[in-house]
């Protein structure tokens, strides 16, 4: 069986269907290197210790390795003296590879690769596993810890696949948080007012009221906090433990919440919760692996990882906090994601009342149109100033302006800077109708509901375009040079341009260099 997968063509921006094998791993579309990590040195030591502990009890060491990938952790366990390993891998091409790797390394008698999701695995004389395991080995975490489904997987494994009191490697994970104020990070989730110095005075572009208290989208914002200069945020609280998961005991995946009391170390606007986790590979906590950023643990800045970073959570609203005046921070989670809410510590009664925090679902639509880097771009005042400067140079009172860019504010700038007629192609029409309404621009900017190659002169009321602008930015662009789509689009509308048209940006150059990068 084959399946069709939708993919944006980077040249034309159009959605196209590609035929993929039934085993196509959809995660490949967003894959980051995950099958290799320094952590494996710690895995090796911890697995060896777990096998020894089981053997010291006089038991056979039966390992369950969920999400075996290449089979590496099972082979480590077998080398450490495990009697038998069940290596479960849901992704068929990977499971096939594991079978070959296990065989080639001479572990065929010790390791059974099971190509199933762990929740489908059966135990018993005729089952996939002869008996329950007493060592549980996994590596199922993402930057948010639980985003790859670790909790339901562990919950099921404890119920059906492992013995009570089993050894787990890793043994425990702990999630830490720190409250900060950061205009830069806040600018990734909200649109700040944009100031435009026009000939007839200052104009301010504002966002529709729905955007004010929209919590945004639930997908995790994972970044390399180690690359964030300390001048970009102000620390408002100490680092506190938000919650822990002990993987050697039954795990509950059902939605729940955790609450901690914080005493701000500084007054400011609480906007952002920074978060990361660490894992204790063994019960004693001697072998620890942490994602703590540089200001918490200076050595962690040197451990480069691109698959586990740190999380940035946006509070639903910014809350002023005072130094020393206690506040409550609540973390809510479902099976796959975490979100936060901050409350002032008032009366006991009020605080006892369970906090019902809804998961962040974008109500204003802007967060569906603009991702976080895009919000950051639109809020970059320096960038806006450059556009205003350039537009002021090229626009005349009789300019007929067409804008080709997704979710751009350029049409609004062009209108305020005096273009006679402004047209644009826009995605998510319903949001832009609200946005234009909030700025009283409904009848000032014409939205063309067609792709550039389908532009007709009737869309332009038989006028020719004298100024063609773009940022260029397109939501279909996965890599920076995909934005060269502007080049394609500019060619597609060529017959509608005046002979002396001004095109902004006028040119682009792509730079590259060869490096050695182990
Ligand atoms: N254990 C390997 C690979 C880790 S990547 C290593 O440490 O190098 C995680 C792997 O787990 C992926 O291959 C994914 O397909 C698989 N996986 C995730 N959840 C699973 C589950 N519940 N059952 C089976 N496989 C799972």
Short mmCIF file of C-alpha atoms and ligand atoms in Angstrom, two decimals:
data_model
loop_
_atom_site.label_atom_id
_atom_site.label_comp_id
_atom_site.label_asym_id
_atom_site.label_seq_id
_atom_site.Cartn_x
_atom_site.Cartn_y
_atom_site.Cartn_z
CA UNK A 1 0.00 0.00 0.00
CA UNK A 2 1.19 3.52 -0.78
CA UNK A 3 0.10 6.72 0.91
CA UNK A 4 -0.08 10.25 -0.41
CA UNK A 5 1.71 12.94 1.59
CA UNK A 6 1.10 16.63 1.04
CA UNK A 7 4.20 18.75 0.64
CA UNK A 8 4.73 22.37 -0.35
CA UNK A 9 6.74 22.80 -3.52
CA UNK A 10 9.47 25.25 -2.46
CA UNK A 11 9.60 26.93 -5.90
CA UNK A 12 5.93 27.53 -6.51
CA UNK A 13 4.67 27.34 -2.93
CA UNK A 14 1.83 25.15 -4.17
CA UNK A 15 0.80 22.03 -2.26
CA UNK A 16 1.65 18.87 -4.13
CA UNK A 17 1.02 15.21 -3.40
CA UNK A 18 3.89 12.77 -3.22
CA UNK A 19 3.52 9.03 -3.14
CA UNK A 20 5.20 7.49 -0.12
CA UNK A 21 5.68 3.93 1.03
CA UNK A 22 3.25 2.76 3.72
CA UNK A 23 6.11 2.76 6.21
CA UNK A 24 7.02 6.37 5.56
CA UNK A 25 7.91 7.95 8.89
CA UNK A 26 5.98 11.20 9.08
CA UNK A 27 8.36 12.35 11.77
CA UNK A 28 11.03 12.60 9.08
CA UNK A 29 9.45 15.84 8.02
CA UNK A 30 10.56 17.45 11.25
CA UNK A 31 13.29 15.02 12.19
CA UNK A 32 16.25 16.15 14.18
CA UNK A 33 19.22 13.91 14.85
CA UNK A 34 17.95 11.60 17.55
CA UNK A 35 19.76 8.34 17.16
CA UNK A 36 23.10 9.53 18.48
CA UNK A 37 23.89 11.26 21.72
CA UNK A 38 26.59 11.52 24.35
CA UNK A 39 23.91 10.34 26.73
CA UNK A 40 24.66 6.83 25.55
CA UNK A 41 27.85 6.79 27.65
CA UNK A 42 25.63 7.29 30.68
CA UNK A 43 23.18 4.70 29.37
CA UNK A 44 25.97 2.14 29.17
CA UNK A 45 27.04 2.63 32.80
CA UNK A 46 23.48 2.77 34.16
CA UNK A 47 22.28 -0.29 32.25
CA UNK A 48 25.29 -2.26 33.51
CA UNK A 49 24.46 -1.24 37.09
CA UNK A 50 20.77 -2.16 36.69
CA UNK A 51 21.66 -5.60 35.30
CA UNK A 52 24.03 -6.14 38.26
CA UNK A 53 21.38 -5.16 40.81
CA UNK A 54 18.90 -7.65 39.34
CA UNK A 55 21.51 -10.41 39.23
CA UNK A 56 22.51 -9.72 42.83
CA UNK A 57 18.92 -10.44 43.78
CA UNK A 58 19.39 -13.83 42.16
CA UNK A 59 16.96 -13.08 39.35
CA UNK A 60 17.36 -13.45 35.60
CA UNK A 61 17.78 -10.05 33.94
CA UNK A 62 14.96 -9.66 31.39
CA UNK A 63 15.11 -6.32 29.58
CA UNK A 64 12.34 -4.44 27.79
CA UNK A 65 13.78 -1.74 25.51
CA UNK A 66 10.92 0.42 24.22
CA UNK A 67 11.78 2.37 21.08
CA UNK A 68 14.97 0.49 20.40
CA UNK A 69 15.88 2.37 17.22
CA UNK A 70 19.16 0.81 16.09
CA UNK A 71 19.00 -1.72 18.95
CA UNK A 72 21.85 0.01 20.71
CA UNK A 73 20.51 0.02 24.28
CA UNK A 74 19.50 -3.66 24.04
CA UNK A 75 22.98 -4.55 22.80
CA UNK A 76 24.46 -2.61 25.72
CA UNK A 77 22.21 -4.59 28.09
CA UNK A 78 23.14 -7.92 26.48
CA UNK A 79 26.84 -7.01 26.74
CA UNK A 80 26.30 -6.16 30.39
CA UNK A 81 25.07 -9.70 31.00
CA UNK A 82 21.30 -9.44 30.57
CA UNK A 83 19.75 -12.85 30.00
CA UNK A 84 17.27 -11.70 27.36
CA UNK A 85 16.14 -8.43 25.75
CA UNK A 86 12.87 -7.56 24.07
CA UNK A 87 13.61 -4.66 21.72
CA UNK A 88 10.38 -2.96 20.65
CA UNK A 89 10.35 -0.55 17.72
CA UNK A 90 7.22 0.73 16.01
CA UNK A 91 8.85 2.24 12.92
CA UNK A 92 9.29 -0.60 10.44
CA UNK A 93 12.38 0.56 8.50
CA UNK A 94 14.12 1.15 11.84
CA UNK A 95 13.02 -2.23 13.23
CA UNK A 96 14.34 -3.91 10.05
CA UNK A 97 17.66 -2.14 10.54
CA UNK A 98 17.73 -3.21 14.21
CA UNK A 99 17.25 -6.87 13.20
CA UNK A 100 20.28 -6.62 10.88
CA UNK A 101 22.42 -4.73 13.37
CA UNK A 102 21.60 -7.14 16.21
CA UNK A 103 22.41 -10.08 13.95
CA UNK A 104 25.66 -8.59 12.68
CA UNK A 105 26.83 -7.94 16.23
CA UNK A 106 26.15 -11.53 17.27
CA UNK A 107 23.21 -10.89 19.61
CA UNK A 108 20.60 -12.92 17.73
CA UNK A 109 20.06 -15.34 20.64
CA UNK A 110 19.82 -12.60 23.25
CA UNK A 111 17.71 -9.92 21.59
CA UNK A 112 14.27 -10.25 19.99
CA UNK A 113 13.25 -7.26 17.90
CA UNK A 114 9.48 -6.72 17.99
CA UNK A 115 8.15 -4.44 15.28
CA UNK A 116 5.14 -3.08 17.15
CA UNK A 117 4.05 -0.12 19.18
CA UNK A 118 4.68 -1.11 22.79
CA UNK A 119 0.97 -0.86 23.60
CA UNK A 120 0.34 -3.70 21.11
CA UNK A 121 2.93 -6.03 22.61
CA UNK A 122 1.57 -9.21 24.24
CA UNK A 123 3.00 -11.27 27.12
CA UNK A 124 2.57 -15.03 27.66
CA UNK A 125 3.60 -18.42 26.23
CA UNK A 126 2.26 -17.45 22.76
CA UNK A 127 2.93 -13.74 23.14
CA UNK A 128 5.64 -11.45 21.85
CA UNK A 129 7.30 -11.69 25.27
CA UNK A 130 7.49 -14.95 27.23
CA UNK A 131 7.24 -13.14 30.54
CA UNK A 132 7.25 -9.64 32.01
CA UNK A 133 10.61 -7.85 32.08
CA UNK A 134 12.37 -6.66 35.23
CA UNK A 135 14.48 -3.97 33.55
CA UNK A 136 12.84 -1.21 31.54
CA UNK A 137 15.09 0.79 29.22
CA UNK A 138 13.90 3.67 27.02
CA UNK A 139 14.80 6.94 25.39
CA UNK A 140 11.43 8.45 24.56
CA UNK A 141 11.84 12.09 25.50
CA UNK A 142 11.66 15.36 23.68
CA UNK A 143 12.60 18.84 24.87
CA UNK A 144 9.27 19.04 26.69
CA UNK A 145 9.95 15.57 28.17
CA UNK A 146 6.49 14.18 27.46
CA UNK A 147 5.88 15.38 23.88
CA UNK A 148 6.78 12.07 22.27
CA UNK A 149 4.28 10.12 24.31
CA UNK A 150 6.55 8.83 27.09
CA UNK A 151 3.79 8.96 29.74
CA UNK A 152 1.18 6.73 28.04
CA UNK A 153 3.97 4.36 26.97
CA UNK A 154 5.25 4.01 30.55
CA UNK A 155 1.74 3.77 31.97
CA UNK A 156 0.97 0.84 29.68
CA UNK A 157 4.35 -0.84 30.21
CA UNK A 158 3.92 -0.84 34.00
CA UNK A 159 0.42 -2.27 33.70
CA UNK A 160 1.18 -5.03 31.23
CA UNK A 161 4.83 -5.52 30.31
CA UNK A 162 7.10 -5.20 33.36
CA UNK A 163 7.19 -6.64 36.87
CA UNK A 164 6.38 -4.61 39.96
CA UNK A 165 9.52 -3.07 41.40
CA UNK A 166 11.38 -3.24 38.11
CA UNK A 167 14.58 -1.35 37.44
CA UNK A 168 14.17 1.58 35.07
CA UNK A 169 16.92 3.26 33.06
CA UNK A 170 16.56 6.20 33.13
CA UNK A 171 15.19 6.12 36.65
CA UNK A 172 13.63 9.53 37.12
CA UNK A 173 13.04 12.80 35.26
CA UNK A 174 12.55 16.19 36.88
CA UNK A 175 11.17 19.32 35.23
CA UNK A 176 12.51 22.70 36.41
CA UNK A 177 11.12 26.17 35.86
CA UNK A 178 12.22 29.75 36.26
CA UNK A 179 10.07 32.85 35.90
CA UNK A 180 11.47 35.63 33.73
CA UNK A 181 10.58 38.92 32.09
CA UNK A 182 11.73 39.12 28.51
CA UNK A 183 10.56 41.58 25.93
CA UNK A 184 12.33 39.57 23.26
CA UNK A 185 10.63 36.27 24.09
CA UNK A 186 7.27 37.98 24.70
CA UNK A 187 7.55 39.39 21.19
CA UNK A 188 7.31 35.83 19.82
CA UNK A 189 3.70 35.44 20.94
CA UNK A 190 2.10 38.92 20.79
CA UNK A 191 2.05 41.63 18.16
CA UNK A 192 3.24 44.94 19.59
CA UNK A 193 1.81 48.19 18.17
CA UNK A 194 3.76 49.29 15.08
CA UNK A 195 4.53 53.01 14.83
CA UNK A 196 4.66 54.57 11.36
CA UNK A 197 5.86 58.14 10.79
CA UNK A 198 3.69 59.16 7.84
CA UNK A 199 3.56 62.52 6.09
CA UNK A 200 0.24 63.34 7.80
CA UNK A 201 1.44 62.37 11.27
CA UNK A 202 2.16 59.23 13.25
CA UNK A 203 0.04 56.16 12.60
CA UNK A 204 -0.12 53.20 14.93
CA UNK A 205 -0.93 49.76 13.61
CA UNK A 206 -2.78 47.83 16.32
CA UNK A 207 -3.90 44.24 16.64
CA UNK A 208 -7.52 43.11 16.94
CA UNK A 209 -8.73 42.87 20.55
CA UNK A 210 -8.96 39.05 20.32
CA UNK A 211 -5.18 38.96 20.09
CA UNK A 212 -4.71 40.71 23.44
CA UNK A 213 -5.56 37.73 25.61
CA UNK A 214 -5.20 34.89 23.14
CA UNK A 215 -2.95 32.24 24.69
CA UNK A 216 -1.46 31.16 21.37
CA UNK A 217 -0.79 27.60 20.28
CA UNK A 218 0.06 24.58 22.46
CA UNK A 219 3.11 23.41 20.48
CA UNK A 220 6.28 23.69 22.52
CA UNK A 221 8.64 26.58 21.87
CA UNK A 222 12.02 24.87 22.08
CA UNK A 223 15.15 26.95 21.74
CA UNK A 224 18.83 26.94 22.65
CA UNK A 225 18.67 29.11 25.77
CA UNK A 226 22.46 28.86 25.86
CA UNK A 227 22.47 31.22 22.89
CA UNK A 228 20.25 33.78 24.61
CA UNK A 229 22.31 36.74 25.90
CA UNK A 230 21.60 37.47 29.56
CA UNK A 231 20.68 41.05 28.59
CA UNK A 232 17.64 39.66 26.77
CA UNK A 233 15.78 38.60 29.91
CA UNK A 234 15.47 39.44 33.60
CA UNK A 235 15.29 36.58 36.08
CA UNK A 236 12.33 37.03 38.44
CA UNK A 237 12.55 33.81 40.48
CA UNK A 238 14.92 31.11 41.58
CA UNK A 239 14.89 27.80 39.72
CA UNK A 240 12.23 25.53 41.22
CA UNK A 241 11.25 21.91 40.65
CA UNK A 242 7.87 21.74 38.95
CA UNK A 243 7.30 17.98 38.83
CA UNK A 244 9.13 14.64 38.68
CA UNK A 245 8.32 11.28 37.13
CA UNK A 246 9.70 8.06 38.64
CA UNK A 247 9.92 5.62 35.75
CA UNK A 248 10.40 2.57 37.98
CA UNK A 249 6.90 2.96 39.46
CA UNK A 250 3.46 2.96 37.80
CA UNK A 251 3.05 6.19 35.82
CA UNK A 252 -0.23 8.03 35.28
CA UNK A 253 -0.64 9.81 31.99
CA UNK A 254 -4.07 11.38 32.64
CA UNK A 255 -4.23 15.19 32.61
CA UNK A 256 -3.21 16.79 35.87
CA UNK A 257 -1.71 19.95 37.33
CA UNK A 258 1.13 20.84 39.70
CA UNK A 259 1.48 24.02 41.73
CA UNK A 260 4.48 25.66 43.32
CA UNK A 261 4.89 28.82 45.37
CA UNK A 262 7.44 31.31 44.12
CA UNK A 263 8.93 34.28 45.90
CA UNK A 264 10.05 36.73 43.23
CA UNK A 265 13.70 37.73 43.65
CA UNK A 266 13.03 40.88 41.66
CA UNK A 267 10.02 43.02 40.76
CA UNK A 268 8.99 42.98 37.13
CA UNK A 269 6.53 41.73 34.56
CA UNK A 270 6.14 37.96 34.70
CA UNK A 271 5.78 36.95 31.06
CA UNK A 272 7.70 33.78 30.43
CA UNK A 273 8.33 30.47 32.16
CA UNK A 274 11.64 28.94 31.12
CA UNK A 275 11.81 25.20 31.61
CA UNK A 276 14.14 22.24 31.15
CA UNK A 277 14.54 18.77 32.59
CA UNK A 278 17.21 16.52 33.91
CA UNK A 279 17.24 12.77 34.26
CA UNK A 280 18.75 10.59 36.93
CA UNK A 281 19.89 7.53 35.10
CA UNK A 282 20.16 5.49 38.32
CA UNK A 283 18.17 5.43 41.62
CA UNK A 284 21.00 7.09 43.59
CA UNK A 285 21.00 10.10 41.27
CA UNK A 286 24.76 9.80 40.81
CA UNK A 287 24.51 9.62 37.03
CA UNK A 288 22.63 12.71 35.99
CA UNK A 289 22.04 14.27 32.60
CA UNK A 290 20.82 17.87 32.61
CA UNK A 291 19.51 20.35 30.07
CA UNK A 292 20.04 23.27 32.49
CA UNK A 293 21.13 26.47 30.71
CA UNK A 294 24.50 28.16 31.29
CA UNK A 295 23.42 30.51 34.08
CA UNK A 296 22.20 27.55 36.13
CA UNK A 297 24.97 25.09 35.38
CA UNK A 298 27.91 26.60 33.55
CA UNK A 299 29.17 23.28 32.16
CA UNK A 300 25.96 22.49 30.32
CA UNK A 301 26.63 25.25 27.79
CA UNK A 302 29.38 23.09 26.32
CA UNK A 303 27.19 20.07 25.66
CA UNK A 304 25.80 20.77 22.20
CA UNK A 305 22.48 19.10 21.58
CA UNK A 306 20.04 19.87 18.86
CA UNK A 307 17.31 17.44 19.84
CA UNK A 308 16.99 18.40 23.51
CA UNK A 309 17.04 22.10 24.20
CA UNK A 310 15.02 24.22 26.63
CA UNK A 311 11.38 25.28 26.60
CA UNK A 312 9.87 28.75 26.56
CA UNK A 313 6.28 28.94 27.84
CA UNK A 314 4.24 32.09 27.40
CA UNK A 315 1.96 33.00 30.29
CA UNK A 316 -1.56 33.78 29.06
CA UNK A 317 -1.12 37.41 30.19
CA UNK A 318 1.78 39.37 31.59
CA UNK A 319 1.50 39.75 35.38
CA UNK A 320 3.32 42.38 37.41
CA UNK A 321 5.08 40.75 40.38
CA UNK A 322 6.81 42.34 43.38
CA UNK A 323 10.02 41.19 44.95
CA UNK A 324 9.27 39.00 47.97
CA UNK A 325 5.50 38.94 47.34
CA UNK A 326 4.62 35.27 46.84
CA UNK A 327 2.88 33.99 43.71
CA UNK A 328 1.67 30.56 42.65
CA UNK A 329 2.77 28.97 39.43
CA UNK A 330 0.63 26.14 38.07
CA UNK A 331 1.81 23.68 35.45
CA UNK A 332 -0.98 21.83 33.70
CA UNK A 333 -0.34 18.92 31.44
CA UNK A 334 -2.21 16.45 29.31
CA UNK A 335 -0.60 13.33 27.86
CA UNK A 336 1.64 15.23 25.47
CA UNK A 337 2.08 18.86 26.45
CA UNK A 338 2.53 21.29 29.32
CA UNK A 339 1.31 24.86 29.84
CA UNK A 340 1.52 27.38 32.68
CA UNK A 341 -0.49 29.90 34.64
CA UNK A 342 0.55 32.36 37.33
CA UNK A 343 -1.64 33.49 40.24
CA UNK A 344 -1.15 36.03 42.97
CA UNK A 345 -1.13 34.53 46.49
CA UNK A 346 -4.23 36.08 48.05
CA UNK A 347 -6.54 34.48 50.60
CA UNK A 348 -6.08 30.80 51.49
CA UNK A 349 -9.59 29.98 50.29
CA UNK A 350 -9.07 31.43 46.89
CA UNK A 351 -5.86 29.51 46.43
CA UNK A 352 -7.36 26.24 47.53
CA UNK A 353 -9.90 26.45 44.74
CA UNK A 354 -8.60 24.21 41.99
CA UNK A 355 -7.17 26.22 39.14
CA UNK A 356 -8.85 25.25 35.94
CA UNK A 357 -6.46 26.21 33.20
CA UNK A 358 -7.48 25.52 29.65
CA UNK A 359 -4.86 24.30 27.25
CA UNK A 360 -3.69 27.07 24.96
CA UNK A 361 -5.78 27.13 21.82
CA UNK A 362 -5.40 30.08 19.50
CA UNK A 363 -8.67 32.00 19.33
CA UNK A 364 -7.45 35.00 17.36
CA UNK A 365 -6.07 33.05 14.36
CA UNK A 366 -2.89 35.15 14.30
CA UNK A 367 -0.95 32.28 15.88
CA UNK A 368 -2.05 30.03 13.04
CA UNK A 369 -0.80 32.54 10.51
CA UNK A 370 2.42 33.66 12.19
CA UNK A 371 4.78 31.27 13.91
CA UNK A 372 7.00 32.48 16.76
CA UNK A 373 10.01 33.59 14.71
CA UNK A 374 7.58 35.45 12.44
CA UNK A 375 6.02 37.29 15.39
CA UNK A 376 9.56 38.22 16.41
CA UNK A 377 10.27 39.55 12.92
CA UNK A 378 7.10 41.63 12.76
CA UNK A 379 7.87 43.10 16.19
CA UNK A 380 11.44 43.99 15.25
CA UNK A 381 11.28 47.81 15.20
CA UNK A 382 14.59 48.17 13.44
CA UNK A 383 13.40 45.95 10.64
CA UNK A 384 10.14 47.93 10.33
CA UNK A 385 12.11 51.20 10.22
CA UNK A 386 14.19 49.88 7.32
CA UNK A 387 11.05 48.95 5.40
CA UNK A 388 9.51 52.35 6.08
CA UNK A 389 12.67 54.05 4.83
CA UNK A 390 12.75 51.99 1.64
CA UNK A 391 9.02 52.30 0.97
CA UNK A 392 9.16 56.07 1.50
CA UNK A 393 11.84 56.22 -1.19
CA UNK A 394 9.96 54.22 -3.82
CA UNK A 395 6.29 55.08 -3.26
CA UNK A 396 4.68 58.01 -5.06
CA UNK A 397 1.14 59.35 -4.68
CA UNK A 398 0.10 57.64 -7.93
CA UNK A 399 1.76 54.31 -7.08
CA UNK A 400 -0.20 51.15 -7.72
CA UNK A 401 1.31 48.75 -5.26
CA UNK A 402 1.13 44.97 -5.11
CA UNK A 403 2.47 43.04 -2.14
CA UNK A 404 3.53 39.40 -2.40
CA UNK A 405 4.35 38.00 1.06
CA UNK A 406 2.46 35.87 3.53
CA UNK A 407 0.86 37.60 6.50
CA UNK A 408 2.80 40.78 5.85
CA UNK A 409 2.27 44.25 7.29
CA UNK A 410 3.83 45.82 4.17
CA UNK A 411 0.43 46.56 2.55
CA UNK A 412 -0.53 48.57 5.65
CA UNK A 413 2.79 50.41 5.66
CA UNK A 414 2.45 51.13 1.92
CA UNK A 415 -1.03 52.53 2.47
CA UNK A 416 0.06 54.82 5.31
CA UNK A 417 3.08 55.95 3.32
CA UNK A 418 0.85 57.24 0.56
CA UNK A 419 0.43 54.62 -2.17
CA UNK A 420 -2.67 55.39 -4.22
CA UNK A 421 -3.80 51.82 -4.47
CA UNK A 422 -2.57 48.80 -2.53
CA UNK A 423 -3.28 45.17 -3.31
CA UNK A 424 -2.00 42.02 -1.73
CA UNK A 425 -2.36 38.28 -1.75
CA UNK A 426 -3.22 37.12 1.73
CA UNK A 427 -3.47 33.88 3.59
CA UNK A 428 -6.05 33.41 6.31
CA UNK A 429 -8.43 35.99 4.97
CA UNK A 430 -10.69 35.96 8.03
CA UNK A 431 -7.86 37.07 10.29
CA UNK A 432 -6.83 39.89 7.97
CA UNK A 433 -10.40 41.13 7.70
CA UNK A 434 -10.36 41.50 11.50
CA UNK A 435 -6.91 43.02 11.43
CA UNK A 436 -7.84 45.61 8.78
CA UNK A 437 -11.06 46.37 10.66
CA UNK A 438 -9.13 47.03 13.90
CA UNK A 439 -7.12 49.59 11.93
CA UNK A 440 -10.06 51.02 9.91
CA UNK A 441 -8.47 49.84 6.69
CA UNK A 442 -11.28 47.63 5.33
CA UNK A 443 -11.76 49.59 2.14
CA UNK A 444 -8.18 50.81 1.81
CA UNK A 445 -6.36 47.60 0.92
CA UNK A 446 -7.65 45.13 -1.64
CA UNK A 447 -7.13 41.47 -0.93
CA UNK A 448 -6.69 39.33 -4.03
CA UNK A 449 -7.95 35.82 -3.54
CA UNK A 450 -5.80 34.08 -6.13
CA UNK A 451 -2.30 32.77 -6.51
CA UNK A 452 0.17 35.07 -8.32
CA UNK A 453 0.13 32.93 -11.47
CA UNK A 454 -3.64 33.31 -11.66
CA UNK A 455 -3.62 37.10 -11.37
CA UNK A 456 -5.78 38.76 -14.03
CA UNK A 457 -6.09 42.41 -15.01
CA UNK A 458 -9.62 42.46 -13.59
CA UNK A 459 -8.14 41.79 -10.13
CA UNK A 460 -6.18 45.02 -10.67
CA UNK A 461 -9.07 46.96 -12.15
CA UNK A 462 -7.10 47.10 -15.42
CA UNK A 463 -4.27 49.04 -13.82
CA UNK A 464 -0.59 48.13 -14.09
CA UNK A 465 1.53 47.66 -11.00
CA UNK A 466 4.18 50.34 -10.53
CA UNK A 467 5.59 49.11 -7.19
CA UNK A 468 5.90 45.43 -6.39
CA UNK A 469 6.93 44.70 -2.80
CA UNK A 470 7.64 41.63 -0.71
CA UNK A 471 9.58 40.98 2.49
CA UNK A 472 9.92 38.25 1.18
CA UNK A 473 8.39 35.78 3.60
CA UNK A 474 6.29 32.70 2.86
CA UNK A 475 4.80 30.25 5.31
CA UNK A 476 5.61 27.37 2.95
CA UNK A 477 9.33 28.11 3.33
CA UNK A 478 11.12 25.59 5.48
CA UNK A 479 14.60 26.86 4.68
CA UNK A 480 15.68 30.48 4.21
CA UNK A 481 16.28 30.19 0.47
CA UNK A 482 12.75 28.88 -0.07
CA UNK A 483 11.76 32.53 0.25
CA UNK A 484 13.26 32.96 -3.22
CA UNK A 485 9.69 32.02 -4.15
CA UNK A 486 9.37 35.79 -4.47
CA UNK A 487 11.49 35.50 -7.63
CA UNK A 488 9.08 32.95 -9.07
CA UNK A 489 6.04 35.02 -8.10
CA UNK A 490 7.55 38.21 -9.51
CA UNK A 491 8.02 36.39 -12.83
CA UNK A 492 4.47 35.04 -12.68
CA UNK A 493 2.96 38.55 -12.48
CA UNK A 494 5.40 40.10 -15.02
CA UNK A 495 2.71 40.91 -17.59
CA UNK A 496 0.93 43.13 -15.04
CA UNK A 497 3.95 45.31 -14.25
CA UNK A 498 4.61 48.77 -15.77
CA UNK A 499 7.76 49.03 -17.89
CA UNK A 500 9.52 51.10 -15.19
CA UNK A 501 8.23 49.09 -12.22
CA UNK A 502 10.11 49.27 -8.92
CA UNK A 503 10.60 45.87 -7.33
CA UNK A 504 11.46 45.75 -3.64
CA UNK A 505 13.58 43.80 -2.71
CA UNK A 506 15.54 44.54 -5.83
CA UNK A 507 18.08 41.75 -5.68
CA UNK A 508 19.26 38.95 -3.46
CA UNK A 509 22.46 37.00 -3.06
CA UNK A 510 22.97 33.63 -1.51
CA UNK A 511 26.19 33.16 0.43
CA UNK A 512 27.81 29.91 1.42
CA UNK A 513 31.03 28.58 2.81
CA UNK A 514 32.54 25.18 3.30
CA UNK A 515 33.44 24.21 6.84
CA UNK A 516 34.63 21.20 8.74
CA UNK A 517 31.97 20.43 11.36
CA UNK A 518 32.29 17.16 13.19
N1 LIG B 1 16.70 3.74 21.85
C1 LIG B 1 17.36 4.32 20.69
C2 LIG B 1 16.41 5.17 19.84
C3 LIG B 1 15.67 6.26 20.54
S1 LIG B 1 14.65 7.21 19.47
C4 LIG B 1 18.57 5.11 21.14
O1 LIG B 1 18.69 5.44 22.32
O2 LIG B 1 19.43 5.39 20.31
C5 LIG B 1 13.04 6.67 19.94
C6 LIG B 1 12.52 5.51 19.11
O3 LIG B 1 11.39 5.00 19.78
C7 LIG B 1 12.05 5.84 17.72
O4 LIG B 1 12.65 4.98 16.81
C8 LIG B 1 10.53 5.64 17.75
O5 LIG B 1 10.03 5.12 16.52
C9 LIG B 1 10.38 4.63 18.84
N2 LIG B 1 9.15 4.61 19.68
C10 LIG B 1 8.63 5.66 20.38
N3 LIG B 1 7.60 5.27 21.14
C11 LIG B 1 7.45 3.94 20.92
C12 LIG B 1 6.55 2.95 21.45
N4 LIG B 1 5.63 3.28 22.37
N5 LIG B 1 6.66 1.69 20.99
C13 LIG B 1 7.63 1.34 20.09
N6 LIG B 1 8.50 2.24 19.58
C14 LIG B 1 8.43 3.51 19.99
#
